[in-house]
Tab-separated table of C-alpha atoms in Angstrom:
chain	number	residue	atom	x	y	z
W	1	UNK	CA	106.207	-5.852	98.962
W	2	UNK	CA	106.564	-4.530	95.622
W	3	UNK	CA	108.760	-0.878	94.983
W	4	UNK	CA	105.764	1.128	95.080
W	5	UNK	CA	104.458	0.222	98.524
W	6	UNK	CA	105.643	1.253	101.757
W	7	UNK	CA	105.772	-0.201	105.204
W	8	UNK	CA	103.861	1.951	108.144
W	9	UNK	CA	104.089	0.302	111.666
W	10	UNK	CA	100.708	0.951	113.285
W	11	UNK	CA	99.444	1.459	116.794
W	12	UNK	CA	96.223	-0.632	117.037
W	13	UNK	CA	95.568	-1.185	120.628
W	14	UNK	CA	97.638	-0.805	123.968
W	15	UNK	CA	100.920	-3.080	123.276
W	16	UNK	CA	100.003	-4.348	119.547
W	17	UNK	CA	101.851	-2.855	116.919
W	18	UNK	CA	101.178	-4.427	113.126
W	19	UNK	CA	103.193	-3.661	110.603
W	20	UNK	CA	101.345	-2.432	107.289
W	21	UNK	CA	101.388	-2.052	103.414
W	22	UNK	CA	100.043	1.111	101.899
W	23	UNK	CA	101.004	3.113	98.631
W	24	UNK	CA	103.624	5.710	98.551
W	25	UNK	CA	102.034	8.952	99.423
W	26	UNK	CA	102.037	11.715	96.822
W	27	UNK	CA	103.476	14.997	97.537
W	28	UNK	CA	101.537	17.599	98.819
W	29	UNK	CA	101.394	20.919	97.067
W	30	UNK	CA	104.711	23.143	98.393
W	31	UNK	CA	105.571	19.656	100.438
W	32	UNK	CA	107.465	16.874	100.062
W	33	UNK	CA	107.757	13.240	100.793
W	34	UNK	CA	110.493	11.846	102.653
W	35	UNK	CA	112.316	8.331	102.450
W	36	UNK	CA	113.450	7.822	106.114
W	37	UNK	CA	116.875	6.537	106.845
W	38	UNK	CA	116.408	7.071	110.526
W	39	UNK	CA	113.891	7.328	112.877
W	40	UNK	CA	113.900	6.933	117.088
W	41	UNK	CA	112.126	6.262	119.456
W	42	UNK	CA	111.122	8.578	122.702
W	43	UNK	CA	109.105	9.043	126.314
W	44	UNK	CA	105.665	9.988	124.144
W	45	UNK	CA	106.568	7.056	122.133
W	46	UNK	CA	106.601	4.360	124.858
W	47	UNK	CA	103.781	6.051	126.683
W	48	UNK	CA	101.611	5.932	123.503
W	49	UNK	CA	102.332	2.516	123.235
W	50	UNK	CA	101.775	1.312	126.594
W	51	UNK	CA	98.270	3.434	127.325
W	52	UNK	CA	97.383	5.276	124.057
W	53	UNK	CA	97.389	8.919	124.013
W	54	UNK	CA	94.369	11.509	123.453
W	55	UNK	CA	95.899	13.059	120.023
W	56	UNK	CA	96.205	9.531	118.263
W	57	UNK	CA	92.936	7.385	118.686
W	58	UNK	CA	93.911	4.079	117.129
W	59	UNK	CA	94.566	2.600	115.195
W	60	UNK	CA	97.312	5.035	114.608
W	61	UNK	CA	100.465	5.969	112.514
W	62	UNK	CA	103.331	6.728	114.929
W	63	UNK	CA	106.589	7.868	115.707
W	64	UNK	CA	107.622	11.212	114.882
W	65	UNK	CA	111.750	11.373	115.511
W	66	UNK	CA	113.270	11.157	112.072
W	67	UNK	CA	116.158	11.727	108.968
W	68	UNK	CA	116.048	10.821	105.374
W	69	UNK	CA	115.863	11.873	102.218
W	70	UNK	CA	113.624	13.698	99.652
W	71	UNK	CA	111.823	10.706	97.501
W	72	UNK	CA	109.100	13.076	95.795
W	73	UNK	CA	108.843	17.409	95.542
W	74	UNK	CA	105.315	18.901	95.305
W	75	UNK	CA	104.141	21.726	93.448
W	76	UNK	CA	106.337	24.942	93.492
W	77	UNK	CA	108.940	23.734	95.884
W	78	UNK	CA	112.154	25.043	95.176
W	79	UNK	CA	114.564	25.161	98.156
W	80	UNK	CA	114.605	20.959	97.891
W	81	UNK	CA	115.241	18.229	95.146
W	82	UNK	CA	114.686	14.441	94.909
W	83	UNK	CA	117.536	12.681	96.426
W	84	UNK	CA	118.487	15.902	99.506
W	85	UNK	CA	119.161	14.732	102.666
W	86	UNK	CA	116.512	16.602	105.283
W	87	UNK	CA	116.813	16.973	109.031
W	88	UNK	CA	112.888	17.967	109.350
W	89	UNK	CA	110.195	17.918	112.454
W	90	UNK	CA	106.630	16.271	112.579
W	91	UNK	CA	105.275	20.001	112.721
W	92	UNK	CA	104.628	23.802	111.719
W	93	UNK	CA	103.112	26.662	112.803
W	94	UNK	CA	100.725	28.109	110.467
W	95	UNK	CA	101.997	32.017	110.946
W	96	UNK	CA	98.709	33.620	110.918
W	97	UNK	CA	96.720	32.790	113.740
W	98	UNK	CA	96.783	34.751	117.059
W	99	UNK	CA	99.659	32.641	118.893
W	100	UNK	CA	101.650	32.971	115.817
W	101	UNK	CA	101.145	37.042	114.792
W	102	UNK	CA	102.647	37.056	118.840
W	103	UNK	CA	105.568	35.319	119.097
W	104	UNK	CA	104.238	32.014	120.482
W	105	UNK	CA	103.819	29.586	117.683
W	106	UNK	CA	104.799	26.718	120.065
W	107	UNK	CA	101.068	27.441	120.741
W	108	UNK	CA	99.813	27.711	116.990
W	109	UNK	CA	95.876	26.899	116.871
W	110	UNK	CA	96.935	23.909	114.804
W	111	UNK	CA	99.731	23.155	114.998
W	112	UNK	CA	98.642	19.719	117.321
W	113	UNK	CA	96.319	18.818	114.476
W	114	UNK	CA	98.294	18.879	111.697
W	115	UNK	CA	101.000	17.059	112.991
W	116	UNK	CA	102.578	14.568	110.878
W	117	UNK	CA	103.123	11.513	112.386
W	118	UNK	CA	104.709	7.692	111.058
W	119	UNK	CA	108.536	8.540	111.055
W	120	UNK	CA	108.324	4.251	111.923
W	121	UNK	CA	107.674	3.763	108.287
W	122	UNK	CA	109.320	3.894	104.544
W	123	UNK	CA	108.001	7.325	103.637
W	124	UNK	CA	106.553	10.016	105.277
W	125	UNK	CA	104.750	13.082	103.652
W	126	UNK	CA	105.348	16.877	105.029
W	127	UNK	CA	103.134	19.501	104.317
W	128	UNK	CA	104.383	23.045	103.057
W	129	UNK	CA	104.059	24.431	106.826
W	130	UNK	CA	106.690	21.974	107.949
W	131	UNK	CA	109.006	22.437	104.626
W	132	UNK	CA	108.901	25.863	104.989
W	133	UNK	CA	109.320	26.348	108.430
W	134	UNK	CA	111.266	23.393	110.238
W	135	UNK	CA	113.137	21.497	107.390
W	136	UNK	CA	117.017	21.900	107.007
W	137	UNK	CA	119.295	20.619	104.378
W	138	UNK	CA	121.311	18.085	106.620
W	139	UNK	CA	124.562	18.745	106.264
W	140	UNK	CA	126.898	15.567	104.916
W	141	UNK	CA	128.904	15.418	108.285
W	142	UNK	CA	125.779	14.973	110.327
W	143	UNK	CA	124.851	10.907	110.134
W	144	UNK	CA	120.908	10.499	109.606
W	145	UNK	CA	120.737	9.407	113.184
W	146	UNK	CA	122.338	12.217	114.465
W	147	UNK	CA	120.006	14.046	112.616
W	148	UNK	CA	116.847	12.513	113.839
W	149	UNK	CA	117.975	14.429	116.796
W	150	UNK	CA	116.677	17.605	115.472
W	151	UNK	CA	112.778	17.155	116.808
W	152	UNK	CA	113.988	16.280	120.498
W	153	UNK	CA	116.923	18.961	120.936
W	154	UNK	CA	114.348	21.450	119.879
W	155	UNK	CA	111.675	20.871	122.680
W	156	UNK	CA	115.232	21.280	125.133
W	157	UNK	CA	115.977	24.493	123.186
W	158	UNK	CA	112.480	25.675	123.678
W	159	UNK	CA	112.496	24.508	127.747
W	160	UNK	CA	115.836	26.013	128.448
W	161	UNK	CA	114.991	29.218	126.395
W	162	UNK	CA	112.104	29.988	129.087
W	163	UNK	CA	114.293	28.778	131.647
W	164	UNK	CA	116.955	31.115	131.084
W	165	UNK	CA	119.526	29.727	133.927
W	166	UNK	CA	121.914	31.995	135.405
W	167	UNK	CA	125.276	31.516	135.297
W	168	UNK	CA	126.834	30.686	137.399
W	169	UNK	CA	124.103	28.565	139.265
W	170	UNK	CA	122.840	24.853	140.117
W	171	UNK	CA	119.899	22.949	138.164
W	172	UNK	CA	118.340	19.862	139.811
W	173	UNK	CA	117.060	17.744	136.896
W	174	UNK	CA	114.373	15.191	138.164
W	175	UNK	CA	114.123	11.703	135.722
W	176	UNK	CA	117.180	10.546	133.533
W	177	UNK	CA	115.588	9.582	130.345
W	178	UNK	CA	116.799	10.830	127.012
W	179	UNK	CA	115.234	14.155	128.025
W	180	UNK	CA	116.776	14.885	130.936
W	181	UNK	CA	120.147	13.877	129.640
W	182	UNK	CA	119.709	15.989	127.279
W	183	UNK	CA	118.482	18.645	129.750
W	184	UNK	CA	121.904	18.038	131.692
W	185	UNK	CA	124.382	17.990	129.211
W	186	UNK	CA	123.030	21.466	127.558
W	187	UNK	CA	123.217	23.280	130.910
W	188	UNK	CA	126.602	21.649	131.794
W	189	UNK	CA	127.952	23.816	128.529
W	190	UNK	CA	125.992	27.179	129.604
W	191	UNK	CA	127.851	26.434	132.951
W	192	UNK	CA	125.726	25.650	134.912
W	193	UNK	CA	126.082	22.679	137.922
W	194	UNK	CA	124.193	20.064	137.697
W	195	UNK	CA	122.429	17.373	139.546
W	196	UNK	CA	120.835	14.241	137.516
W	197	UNK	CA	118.362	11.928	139.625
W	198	UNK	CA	116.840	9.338	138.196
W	199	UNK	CA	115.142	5.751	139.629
W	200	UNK	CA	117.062	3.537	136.988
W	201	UNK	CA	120.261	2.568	137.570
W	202	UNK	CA	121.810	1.477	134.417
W	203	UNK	CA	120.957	5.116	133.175
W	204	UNK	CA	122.640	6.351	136.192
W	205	UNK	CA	125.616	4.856	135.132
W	206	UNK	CA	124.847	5.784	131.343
W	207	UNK	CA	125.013	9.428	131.960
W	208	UNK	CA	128.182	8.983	134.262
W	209	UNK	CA	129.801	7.550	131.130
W	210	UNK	CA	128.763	10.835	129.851
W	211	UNK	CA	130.475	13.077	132.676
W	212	UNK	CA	127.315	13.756	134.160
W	213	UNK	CA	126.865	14.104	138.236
W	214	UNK	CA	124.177	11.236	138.389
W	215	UNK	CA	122.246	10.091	141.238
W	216	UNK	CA	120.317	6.661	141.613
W	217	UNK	CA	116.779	8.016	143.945
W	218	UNK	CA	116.941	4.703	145.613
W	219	UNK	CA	120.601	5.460	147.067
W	220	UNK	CA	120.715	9.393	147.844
W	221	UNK	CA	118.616	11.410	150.049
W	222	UNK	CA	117.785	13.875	147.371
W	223	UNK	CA	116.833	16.376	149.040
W	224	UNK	CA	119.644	16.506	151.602
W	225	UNK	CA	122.357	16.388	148.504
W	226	UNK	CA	121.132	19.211	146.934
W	227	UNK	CA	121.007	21.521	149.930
W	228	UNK	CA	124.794	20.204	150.852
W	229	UNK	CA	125.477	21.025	147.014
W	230	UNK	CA	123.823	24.653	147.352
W	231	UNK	CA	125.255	26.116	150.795
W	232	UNK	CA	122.107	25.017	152.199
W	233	UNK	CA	119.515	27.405	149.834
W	234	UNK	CA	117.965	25.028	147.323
W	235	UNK	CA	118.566	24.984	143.483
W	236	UNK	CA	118.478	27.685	141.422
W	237	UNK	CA	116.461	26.082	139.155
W	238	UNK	CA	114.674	22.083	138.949
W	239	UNK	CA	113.429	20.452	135.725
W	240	UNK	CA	111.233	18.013	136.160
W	241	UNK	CA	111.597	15.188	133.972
W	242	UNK	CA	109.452	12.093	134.481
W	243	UNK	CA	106.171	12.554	133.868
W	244	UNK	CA	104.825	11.432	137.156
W	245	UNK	CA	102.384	13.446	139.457
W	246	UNK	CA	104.203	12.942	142.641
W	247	UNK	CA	107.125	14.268	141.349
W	248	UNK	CA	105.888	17.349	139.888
W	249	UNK	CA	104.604	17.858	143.911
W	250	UNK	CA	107.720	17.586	145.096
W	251	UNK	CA	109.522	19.389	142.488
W	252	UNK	CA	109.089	22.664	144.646
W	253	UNK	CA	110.693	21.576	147.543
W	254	UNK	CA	114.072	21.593	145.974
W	255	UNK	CA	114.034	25.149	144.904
W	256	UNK	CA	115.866	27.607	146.462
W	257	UNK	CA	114.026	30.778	147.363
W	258	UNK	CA	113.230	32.830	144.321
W	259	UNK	CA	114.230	29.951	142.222
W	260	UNK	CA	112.526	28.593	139.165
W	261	UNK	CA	110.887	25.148	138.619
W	262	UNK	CA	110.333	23.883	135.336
W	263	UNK	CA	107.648	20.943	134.404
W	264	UNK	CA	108.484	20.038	131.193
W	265	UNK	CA	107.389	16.639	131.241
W	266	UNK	CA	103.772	16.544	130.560
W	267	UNK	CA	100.634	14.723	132.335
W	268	UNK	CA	97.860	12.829	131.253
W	269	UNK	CA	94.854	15.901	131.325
W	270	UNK	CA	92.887	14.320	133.705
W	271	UNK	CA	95.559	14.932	136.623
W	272	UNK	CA	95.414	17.304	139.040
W	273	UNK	CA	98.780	18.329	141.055
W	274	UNK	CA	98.792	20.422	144.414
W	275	UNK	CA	101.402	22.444	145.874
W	276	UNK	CA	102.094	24.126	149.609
W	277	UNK	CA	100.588	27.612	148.308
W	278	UNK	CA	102.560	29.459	151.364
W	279	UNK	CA	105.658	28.203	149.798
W	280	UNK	CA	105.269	29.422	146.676
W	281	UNK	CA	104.075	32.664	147.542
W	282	UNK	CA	106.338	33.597	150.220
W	283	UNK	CA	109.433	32.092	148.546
W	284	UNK	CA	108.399	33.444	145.313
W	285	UNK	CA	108.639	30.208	143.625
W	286	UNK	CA	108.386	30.518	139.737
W	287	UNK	CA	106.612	27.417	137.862
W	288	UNK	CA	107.115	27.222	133.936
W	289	UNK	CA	105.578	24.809	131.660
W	290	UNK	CA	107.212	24.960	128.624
W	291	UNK	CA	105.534	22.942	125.875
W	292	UNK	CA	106.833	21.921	122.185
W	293	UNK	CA	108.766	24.286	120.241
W	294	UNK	CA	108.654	27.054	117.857
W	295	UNK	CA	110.899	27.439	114.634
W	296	UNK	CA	113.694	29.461	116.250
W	297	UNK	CA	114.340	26.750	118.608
W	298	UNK	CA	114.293	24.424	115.747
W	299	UNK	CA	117.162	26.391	114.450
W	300	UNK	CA	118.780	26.407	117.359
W	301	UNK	CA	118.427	22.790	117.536
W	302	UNK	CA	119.929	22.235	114.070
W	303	UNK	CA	122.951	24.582	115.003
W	304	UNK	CA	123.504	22.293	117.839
W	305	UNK	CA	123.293	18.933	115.801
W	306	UNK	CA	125.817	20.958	113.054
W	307	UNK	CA	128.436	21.729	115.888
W	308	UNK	CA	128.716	18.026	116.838
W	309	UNK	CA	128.554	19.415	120.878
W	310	UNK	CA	126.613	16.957	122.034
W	311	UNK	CA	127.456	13.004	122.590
W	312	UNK	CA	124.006	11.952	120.614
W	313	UNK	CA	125.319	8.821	119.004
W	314	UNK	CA	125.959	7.436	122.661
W	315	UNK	CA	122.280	8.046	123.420
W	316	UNK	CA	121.072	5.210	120.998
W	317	UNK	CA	121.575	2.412	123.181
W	318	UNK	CA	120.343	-0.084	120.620
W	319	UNK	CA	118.906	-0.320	116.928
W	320	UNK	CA	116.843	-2.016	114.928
W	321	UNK	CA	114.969	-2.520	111.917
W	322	UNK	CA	111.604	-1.672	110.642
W	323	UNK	CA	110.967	-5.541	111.050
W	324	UNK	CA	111.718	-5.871	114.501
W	325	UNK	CA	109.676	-2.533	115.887
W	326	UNK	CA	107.398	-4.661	118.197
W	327	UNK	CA	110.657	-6.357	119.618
W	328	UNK	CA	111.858	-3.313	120.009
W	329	UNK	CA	109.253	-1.625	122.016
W	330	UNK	CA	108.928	-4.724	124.302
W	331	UNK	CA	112.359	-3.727	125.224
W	332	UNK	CA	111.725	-0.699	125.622
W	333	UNK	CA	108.623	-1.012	128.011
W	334	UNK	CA	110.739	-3.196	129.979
W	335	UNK	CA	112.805	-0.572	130.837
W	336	UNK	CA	116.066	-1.090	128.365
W	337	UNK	CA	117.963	1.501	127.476
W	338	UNK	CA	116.998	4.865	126.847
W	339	UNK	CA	116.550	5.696	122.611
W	340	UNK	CA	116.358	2.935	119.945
W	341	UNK	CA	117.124	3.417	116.666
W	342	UNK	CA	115.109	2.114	113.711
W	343	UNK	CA	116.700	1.770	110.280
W	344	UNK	CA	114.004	1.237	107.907
């Protein structure tokens, strides 16, 4: 490939990724284009690839965890130059529709649509939304994989932020992914207990590594543990971490009375979920949904990455190149590790 091409893995069926030669894009005006150094991998990710995903018909650009460096400024950008390293997200709110004049620009009209995605690629371009809203200077102590963090930690931000766990009190967090790790080790510093199931044993034992109190489902009556861990009431508060319809169900059942149960892994839109209404009523069960992020969790997020409180290094459990990305994947789908890391 000559020097001004650049590779873009694409998503052009179900389990068929090609790797791609297109120009460089240009700059947009008040954006920039970055050069990525680092980009990972994530639940959407592997879903997309394995059964496609209603906001990216194919074939598709994708991938959207990433860190680099500016390669081109547009017109009348000023708080970047060529050659800065950026900790940046795949979106923006726009700041003027409804959502956004009222504090919820997690839910900005557009902010699905003008997502930015193909962090699996040389270059990406960012649009002045992004730059001005959700791009930080990275600082020279963070590593660009650490710093492809910043997308991730800010949905947590954003999901723990509604949450708002007590303290003290005990959290159930249902799937042991990346994102309930990351769920876990966050509420562990606010001080909270808590309780990591998940149905994959080698990530059992990866967030044990981590000092985490995890559970393998196929071992542990879950239900039982948590009521022996709470003086018999139920959690305080369960996350619910996997995606899956049957555990959103049963996510209920291990809430204490008056306690709070958070589904912050999404479904496909076709599903419908049911749940004992007498139970939540009576009980006064409260269900949250939170759902992306908005810039002051992206802050938050970056403060976290800057701090160096959080083991995120230990959460890549294997990299790769931009070469390999269909190796990598078939990995993944087979259930290895938990976040790869692709070094362009």
């Amino acid at each position: 490939m000559n020097s001004a091409s650049s590779r873009v893995a694409m998503l052009v069926a179900p389990k068929r990724i090609e790797l791609r030669s297109e120009a460089i894009p240009e700059a947009p005006p008040g954006g920039i284009v970055v050069r990525v150094r680092a980009a990972l991998t994530d639940g959407t990710d592997l879903k997309t690839y394995r059964r496609g995903h209603p906001k990216m018909p194919m074939p598709t650009r994708f991938g959207h965890e990433f860190c680099g460096d500016v390669a081109l400024v547009g017109r009348d950008v000023t708080a970047f130059r060529v050659g800065d390293a950026v900790m940046c997200t795949h979106t923006g709110p726009c700041g003027e529709c409804f959502w956004c004049r009222n504090g919820q620009e997690e839910l900005c009209d557009s902010i699905m649509p003008a997502m930015v995605l193909g962090a699996y690629s040389d270059f990406v371009a960012l649009p002045k939304r992004i730059v001005d809203r959700n791009c930080y200077h990275k600082p020279a102590d963070v590593s660009y994989p650490e710093g492809a963090f910043l997308e991730p930690l800010s949905c947590v931000m954003h999901s723990l932020a509604m949450l708002a766990p007590a303290r003290p009190s005990t959290a159930v967090v249902l799937g042991n992914g990346a994102f309930g790790v990351l769920h876990a080790l966050l509420l562990e510093r606010q001080g909270v207990e808590v309780l990591l199931f998940g149905r994959r044993a080698q990530r059992v034992a990866f967030a044990r590594e981590l000092g985490l109190e995890s559970f393998y489902t196929g071992e542990v009556a879950m239900r039982d543990l948590v009521l022996e861990r709470s003086a018999g009431r139920g959690a305080d508060a369960v996350i619910e971490c996997t995606g899956s319809p049957e555990m959103w169900e049963s996510a209920p059942s291990y809430a204490r009375r008056g306690g709070t149960v958070s589904f912050f892994a999404g479904l496909p839109s076709e599903v419908r979920v049911s749940f004992l209404a007498a139970r939540l009523h009576y009980d006064e069960i409260r269900l949250l949904a939170p759902f992306h992020f908005a810039p002051a969790d992206v802050r938050a997020a970056f403060d976290e990455i800057a701090a160096h409180g959080l083991p995120l290094r230990q959460m890549i459990t294997h990299t790769s190149s931009l070469t390999d990305i269909v190796a990598t994947f078939e990995r993944l789908d087979a259930g290895e590790g938990i976040k790869a890391l692709i070094e362009p």
